């Protein structure tokens, strides 16, 4: 995920979605208390988007399958 910091600085961090463990791991090589909340909110927004995408894909492929609900995963 991309975090545009102050000025022209850009920082990338990784959100790993573990479907089997029902967890989302945030891996950040440059953690910042100042940016922690905004990075976490960006991950939550991504999870909400993916939930909608999974629901649509599962309906098209196999309507009887229940898609994973990422919003219920621990972060």
N, CA, C and O atoms as CSV, one atom per row, in Angstrom:
chain,resi,resn,atom,element,x,y,z
A,1,UNK,N,N,0.849,-1.152,0.000
A,1,UNK,CA,C,0.000,0.000,0.000
A,1,UNK,C,C,0.903,1.226,0.000
A,1,UNK,O,O,2.024,1.193,0.506
A,2,UNK,N,N,0.394,2.299,-0.574
A,2,UNK,CA,C,1.192,3.514,-0.725
A,2,UNK,C,C,0.717,4.579,0.262
A,2,UNK,O,O,-0.479,4.841,0.392
A,3,UNK,N,N,1.679,5.184,0.952
A,3,UNK,CA,C,1.386,6.261,1.889
A,3,UNK,C,C,2.162,7.491,1.446
A,3,UNK,O,O,3.388,7.530,1.551
A,4,UNK,N,N,1.449,8.497,0.951
A,4,UNK,CA,C,2.097,9.750,0.582
A,4,UNK,C,C,2.297,10.561,1.853
A,4,UNK,O,O,1.338,11.043,2.456
A,5,UNK,N,N,3.542,10.703,2.247
A,5,UNK,CA,C,3.859,11.398,3.485
A,5,UNK,C,C,4.092,12.878,3.193
A,5,UNK,O,O,3.709,13.369,2.132
A,6,UNK,N,N,4.705,13.576,4.111
A,6,UNK,CA,C,4.951,15.011,3.959
A,6,UNK,C,C,5.827,15.293,2.745
A,6,UNK,O,O,6.758,14.546,2.446
A,7,UNK,N,N,5.514,16.376,2.057
A,7,UNK,CA,C,6.306,16.773,0.901
A,7,UNK,C,C,6.179,15.768,-0.229
A,7,UNK,O,O,5.081,15.312,-0.551
A,8,UNK,N,N,7.314,15.427,-0.827
A,8,UNK,CA,C,7.340,14.469,-1.935
A,8,UNK,C,C,7.603,13.044,-1.468
A,8,UNK,O,O,7.673,12.128,-2.287
A,9,UNK,N,N,7.748,12.849,-0.167
A,9,UNK,CA,C,8.092,11.525,0.362
A,9,UNK,C,C,6.937,10.541,0.158
A,9,UNK,O,O,5.769,10.880,0.347
A,10,UNK,N,N,7.291,9.335,-0.227
A,10,UNK,CA,C,6.323,8.252,-0.404
A,10,UNK,C,C,6.854,7.034,0.331
A,10,UNK,O,O,8.046,6.733,0.279
A,11,UNK,N,N,5.961,6.342,1.011
A,11,UNK,CA,C,6.343,5.126,1.742
A,11,UNK,C,C,5.375,4.011,1.363
A,11,UNK,O,O,4.164,4.219,1.288
A,12,UNK,N,N,5.927,2.831,1.128
A,12,UNK,CA,C,5.116,1.657,0.810
A,12,UNK,C,C,5.121,0.717,2.007
A,12,UNK,O,O,6.154,0.529,2.650
A,13,UNK,N,N,3.976,0.131,2.305
A,13,UNK,CA,C,3.866,-0.886,3.354
A,13,UNK,C,C,2.967,-1.996,2.825
A,13,UNK,O,O,2.276,-1.829,1.821
A,14,UNK,N,N,2.988,-3.107,3.501
A,14,UNK,CA,C,2.328,-4.307,2.987
A,14,UNK,C,C,1.195,-4.747,3.904
A,14,UNK,O,O,1.365,-4.824,5.121
A,15,UNK,N,N,0.055,-5.031,3.322
A,15,UNK,CA,C,-1.068,-5.636,4.042
A,15,UNK,C,C,-1.238,-7.045,3.484
A,15,UNK,O,O,-1.520,-7.224,2.299
A,16,UNK,N,N,-1.065,-8.035,4.345
A,16,UNK,CA,C,-1.159,-9.440,3.940
A,16,UNK,C,C,-2.467,-10.001,4.487
A,16,UNK,O,O,-2.707,-9.970,5.694
A,17,UNK,N,N,-3.303,-10.509,3.600
A,17,UNK,CA,C,-4.588,-11.085,3.998
A,17,UNK,C,C,-4.436,-12.596,4.072
A,17,UNK,O,O,-4.191,-13.250,3.058
A,18,UNK,N,N,-4.579,-13.149,5.268
A,18,UNK,CA,C,-4.454,-14.584,5.502
A,18,UNK,C,C,-5.866,-15.173,5.573
A,18,UNK,O,O,-6.512,-15.134,6.621
A,19,UNK,N,N,-6.336,-15.717,4.451
A,19,UNK,CA,C,-7.703,-16.237,4.393
A,19,UNK,C,C,-7.910,-17.406,5.347
A,19,UNK,O,O,-8.957,-17.506,5.987
A,20,UNK,N,N,-6.921,-18.291,5.446
A,20,UNK,CA,C,-7.063,-19.465,6.321
A,20,UNK,C,C,-7.124,-19.090,7.798
A,20,UNK,O,O,-7.895,-19.674,8.559
A,21,UNK,N,N,-6.305,-18.108,8.204
A,21,UNK,CA,C,-6.217,-17.712,9.612
A,21,UNK,C,C,-7.201,-16.605,9.981
A,21,UNK,O,O,-7.344,-16.260,11.154
A,22,UNK,N,N,-7.875,-16.051,8.979
A,22,UNK,CA,C,-8.801,-14.933,9.178
A,22,UNK,C,C,-8.113,-13.758,9.872
A,22,UNK,O,O,-8.620,-13.199,10.845
A,23,UNK,N,N,-6.947,-13.405,9.343
A,23,UNK,CA,C,-6.178,-12.295,9.880
A,23,UNK,C,C,-5.649,-11.434,8.738
A,23,UNK,O,O,-5.432,-11.905,7.622
A,24,UNK,N,N,-5.452,-10.169,9.051
A,24,UNK,CA,C,-4.786,-9.252,8.138
A,24,UNK,C,C,-3.556,-8.737,8.872
A,24,UNK,O,O,-3.668,-8.177,9.963
A,25,UNK,N,N,-2.392,-8.926,8.279
A,25,UNK,CA,C,-1.138,-8.479,8.888
A,25,UNK,C,C,-0.660,-7.231,8.163
A,25,UNK,O,O,-0.632,-7.186,6.933
A,26,UNK,N,N,-0.289,-6.232,8.926
A,26,UNK,CA,C,0.258,-4.997,8.379
A,26,UNK,C,C,1.758,-5.011,8.635
A,26,UNK,O,O,2.201,-4.972,9.783
A,27,UNK,N,N,2.543,-5.067,7.551
A,27,UNK,CA,C,4.001,-5.106,7.647
A,27,UNK,C,C,4.544,-3.765,7.173
A,27,UNK,O,O,4.324,-3.352,6.034
A,28,UNK,N,N,5.257,-3.096,8.071
A,28,UNK,CA,C,5.712,-1.741,7.801
A,28,UNK,C,C,7.167,-1.599,8.227
A,28,UNK,O,O,7.485,-1.717,9.410
A,29,UNK,N,N,8.044,-1.347,7.273
A,29,UNK,CA,C,9.467,-1.212,7.573
A,29,UNK,C,C,9.807,0.165,8.151
A,29,UNK,O,O,10.915,0.379,8.642
A,30,UNK,N,N,8.865,1.082,8.091
A,30,UNK,CA,C,9.088,2.428,8.594
A,30,UNK,C,C,7.865,2.861,9.405
A,30,UNK,O,O,7.145,3.779,9.012
A,31,UNK,N,N,7.634,2.185,10.551
A,31,UNK,CA,C,6.439,2.514,11.331
A,31,UNK,C,C,6.509,3.940,11.863
A,31,UNK,O,O,7.584,4.448,12.182
A,32,UNK,N,N,5.366,4.564,11.951
A,32,UNK,CA,C,5.291,5.942,12.413
A,32,UNK,C,C,4.036,6.100,13.263
A,32,UNK,O,O,2.928,5.829,12.801
A,33,UNK,N,N,4.213,6.536,14.501
A,33,UNK,CA,C,3.044,6.765,15.370
A,33,UNK,C,C,2.130,7.821,14.749
A,33,UNK,O,O,0.907,7.734,14.855
A,34,UNK,N,N,2.731,8.809,14.106
A,34,UNK,CA,C,1.972,9.894,13.486
A,34,UNK,C,C,1.101,9.383,12.337
A,34,UNK,O,O,-0.012,9.873,12.146
A,35,UNK,N,N,1.592,8.404,11.568
A,35,UNK,CA,C,0.894,7.907,10.380
A,35,UNK,C,C,0.145,6.593,10.635
A,35,UNK,O,O,-0.546,6.096,9.746
A,36,UNK,N,N,0.277,6.025,11.841
A,36,UNK,CA,C,-0.301,4.714,12.144
A,36,UNK,C,C,-1.811,4.672,11.893
A,36,UNK,O,O,-2.310,3.732,11.273
A,37,UNK,N,N,-2.531,5.676,12.367
A,37,UNK,CA,C,-3.989,5.688,12.220
A,37,UNK,C,C,-4.399,5.766,10.751
A,37,UNK,O,O,-5.305,5.051,10.323
A,38,UNK,N,N,-3.742,6.628,9.976
A,38,UNK,CA,C,-4.132,6.770,8.566
A,38,UNK,C,C,-3.793,5.510,7.772
A,38,UNK,O,O,-4.537,5.136,6.865
A,39,UNK,N,N,-2.683,4.854,8.101
A,39,UNK,CA,C,-2.326,3.608,7.406
A,39,UNK,C,C,-3.329,2.516,7.740
A,39,UNK,O,O,-3.755,1.768,6.860
A,40,UNK,N,N,-3.704,2.423,9.000
A,40,UNK,CA,C,-4.688,1.413,9.405
A,40,UNK,C,C,-6.034,1.688,8.732
A,40,UNK,O,O,-6.698,0.759,8.269
A,41,UNK,N,N,-6.436,2.954,8.677
A,41,UNK,CA,C,-7.695,3.310,8.013
A,41,UNK,C,C,-7.661,2.962,6.527
A,41,UNK,O,O,-8.673,2.542,5.965
A,42,UNK,N,N,-6.502,3.133,5.890
A,42,UNK,CA,C,-6.365,2.768,4.477
A,42,UNK,C,C,-6.545,1.260,4.294
A,42,UNK,O,O,-7.159,0.819,3.322
A,43,UNK,N,N,-6.013,0.477,5.224
A,43,UNK,CA,C,-6.161,-0.982,5.150
A,43,UNK,C,C,-7.630,-1.359,5.344
A,43,UNK,O,O,-8.146,-2.221,4.632
A,44,UNK,N,N,-8.298,-0.729,6.291
A,44,UNK,CA,C,-9.724,-1.010,6.524
A,44,UNK,C,C,-10.540,-0.665,5.278
A,44,UNK,O,O,-11.440,-1.416,4.903
A,45,UNK,N,N,-10.236,0.453,4.640
A,45,UNK,CA,C,-10.933,0.835,3.405
A,45,UNK,C,C,-10.709,-0.204,2.312
A,45,UNK,O,O,-11.636,-0.562,1.585
A,46,UNK,N,N,-9.462,-0.691,2.200
A,46,UNK,CA,C,-9.156,-1.724,1.210
A,46,UNK,C,C,-9.950,-3.002,1.514
A,46,UNK,O,O,-10.473,-3.638,0.599
A,47,UNK,N,N,-10.038,-3.374,2.784
A,47,UNK,CA,C,-10.774,-4.575,3.182
A,47,UNK,C,C,-12.251,-4.435,2.822
A,47,UNK,O,O,-12.857,-5.377,2.310
A,48,UNK,N,N,-12.830,-3.274,3.085
A,48,UNK,CA,C,-14.239,-3.045,2.743
A,48,UNK,C,C,-14.454,-3.159,1.233
A,48,UNK,O,O,-15.443,-3.738,0.785
A,49,UNK,N,N,-13.527,-2.606,0.454
A,49,UNK,CA,C,-13.616,-2.709,-1.004
A,49,UNK,C,C,-13.526,-4.164,-1.454
A,49,UNK,O,O,-14.312,-4.609,-2.291
A,50,UNK,N,N,-12.567,-4.905,-0.898
A,50,UNK,CA,C,-12.391,-6.311,-1.281
A,50,UNK,C,C,-13.591,-7.161,-0.889
A,50,UNK,O,O,-13.947,-8.098,-1.604
A,51,UNK,N,N,-14.221,-6.842,0.245
A,51,UNK,CA,C,-15.433,-7.574,0.632
A,51,UNK,C,C,-16.504,-7.452,-0.444
A,51,UNK,O,O,-17.125,-8.448,-0.817
A,52,UNK,N,N,-16.722,-6.251,-0.941
A,52,UNK,CA,C,-17.701,-6.056,-2.008
A,52,UNK,C,C,-17.302,-6.784,-3.279
A,52,UNK,O,O,-18.144,-7.384,-3.948
A,53,UNK,N,N,-16.021,-6.732,-3.612
A,53,UNK,CA,C,-15.528,-7.420,-4.798
A,53,UNK,C,C,-15.704,-8.930,-4.676
A,53,UNK,O,O,-16.157,-9.582,-5.617
A,54,UNK,N,N,-15.343,-9.489,-3.509
A,54,UNK,CA,C,-15.507,-10.933,-3.297
A,54,UNK,C,C,-16.964,-11.346,-3.402
A,54,UNK,O,O,-17.275,-12.374,-4.004
A,55,UNK,N,N,-17.864,-10.553,-2.823
A,55,UNK,CA,C,-19.293,-10.889,-2.883
A,55,UNK,C,C,-19.767,-10.957,-4.333
A,55,UNK,O,O,-20.481,-11.884,-4.716
A,56,UNK,N,N,-19.366,-9.969,-5.139
A,56,UNK,CA,C,-19.760,-9.958,-6.550
A,56,UNK,C,C,-19.163,-11.136,-7.302
A,56,UNK,O,O,-19.861,-11.787,-8.080
A,57,UNK,N,N,-17.884,-11.422,-7.085
A,57,UNK,CA,C,-17.232,-12.538,-7.777
A,57,UNK,C,C,-17.837,-13.872,-7.392
A,57,UNK,O,O,-18.069,-14.720,-8.253
A,58,UNK,N,N,-18.095,-14.070,-6.109
A,58,UNK,CA,C,-18.673,-15.337,-5.661
A,58,UNK,C,C,-20.068,-15.520,-6.235
A,58,UNK,O,O,-20.445,-16.638,-6.587
A,59,UNK,N,N,-20.847,-14.439,-6.337
A,59,UNK,CA,C,-22.196,-14.540,-6.926
A,59,UNK,C,C,-22.127,-14.964,-8.385
A,59,UNK,O,O,-22.973,-15.731,-8.847
A,60,UNK,N,N,-21.126,-14.473,-9.120
A,60,UNK,CA,C,-20.998,-14.802,-10.530
A,60,UNK,C,C,-20.496,-16.219,-10.744
A,60,UNK,O,O,-20.969,-16.919,-11.640
A,61,UNK,N,N,-19.537,-16.648,-9.922
A,61,UNK,CA,C,-18.905,-17.949,-10.122
A,61,UNK,C,C,-19.735,-19.074,-9.523
A,61,UNK,O,O,-20.050,-20.055,-10.197
A,62,UNK,N,N,-20.086,-18.923,-8.255
A,62,UNK,CA,C,-20.831,-19.984,-7.571
A,62,UNK,C,C,-21.748,-19.351,-6.531
A,62,UNK,O,O,-21.321,-19.091,-5.406
A,63,UNK,N,N,-22.989,-19.105,-6.891
A,63,UNK,CA,C,-23.905,-18.400,-5.989
A,63,UNK,C,C,-24.134,-19.092,-4.652
A,63,UNK,O,O,-24.577,-18.449,-3.700
A,64,UNK,N,N,-23.843,-20.387,-4.557
A,64,UNK,CA,C,-24.087,-21.096,-3.297
A,64,UNK,C,C,-22.921,-20.973,-2.318
A,64,UNK,O,O,-23.072,-21.303,-1.142
A,65,UNK,N,N,-21.768,-20.508,-2.779
A,65,UNK,CA,C,-20.612,-20.351,-1.895
A,65,UNK,C,C,-20.712,-19.053,-1.100
A,65,UNK,O,O,-21.191,-18.038,-1.606
A,66,UNK,N,N,-20.261,-19.097,0.135
A,66,UNK,CA,C,-20.194,-17.894,0.951
A,66,UNK,C,C,-18.801,-17.296,0.827
A,66,UNK,O,O,-17.818,-17.975,1.124
A,67,UNK,N,N,-18.690,-16.049,0.398
A,67,UNK,CA,C,-17.372,-15.421,0.284
A,67,UNK,C,C,-16.796,-15.134,1.669
A,67,UNK,O,O,-17.546,-14.998,2.635
A,68,UNK,N,N,-15.467,-15.042,1.773
A,68,UNK,CA,C,-14.881,-14.655,3.056
A,68,UNK,C,C,-15.283,-13.218,3.372
A,68,UNK,O,O,-15.323,-12.369,2.481
A,69,UNK,N,N,-15.578,-12.950,4.632
A,69,UNK,CA,C,-15.935,-11.601,5.059
A,69,UNK,C,C,-14.720,-11.019,5.764
A,69,UNK,O,O,-14.497,-11.263,6.949
A,70,UNK,N,N,-13.938,-10.246,5.016
A,70,UNK,CA,C,-12.669,-9.741,5.537
A,70,UNK,C,C,-12.864,-8.785,6.701
A,70,UNK,O,O,-11.985,-8.669,7.555
A,71,UNK,N,N,-14.000,-8.097,6.751
A,71,UNK,CA,C,-14.225,-7.150,7.838
A,71,UNK,C,C,-14.271,-7.844,9.207
A,71,UNK,O,O,-14.096,-7.197,10.240
A,72,UNK,N,N,-14.504,-9.139,9.207
A,72,UNK,CA,C,-14.524,-9.896,10.465
A,72,UNK,C,C,-13.143,-10.419,10.852
A,72,UNK,O,O,-12.978,-10.992,11.929
A,73,UNK,N,N,-12.154,-10.227,9.986
A,73,UNK,CA,C,-10.798,-10.688,10.271
A,73,UNK,C,C,-10.153,-9.766,11.299
A,73,UNK,O,O,-10.508,-8.593,11.411
A,74,UNK,N,N,-9.199,-10.316,12.045
A,74,UNK,CA,C,-8.455,-9.464,12.981
A,74,UNK,C,C,-7.333,-8.776,12.240
A,74,UNK,O,O,-6.725,-9.345,11.334
A,75,UNK,N,N,-7.064,-7.532,12.637
A,75,UNK,CA,C,-6.023,-6.728,12.008
A,75,UNK,C,C,-4.969,-6.396,13.035
A,75,UNK,O,O,-3.990,-5.720,12.719
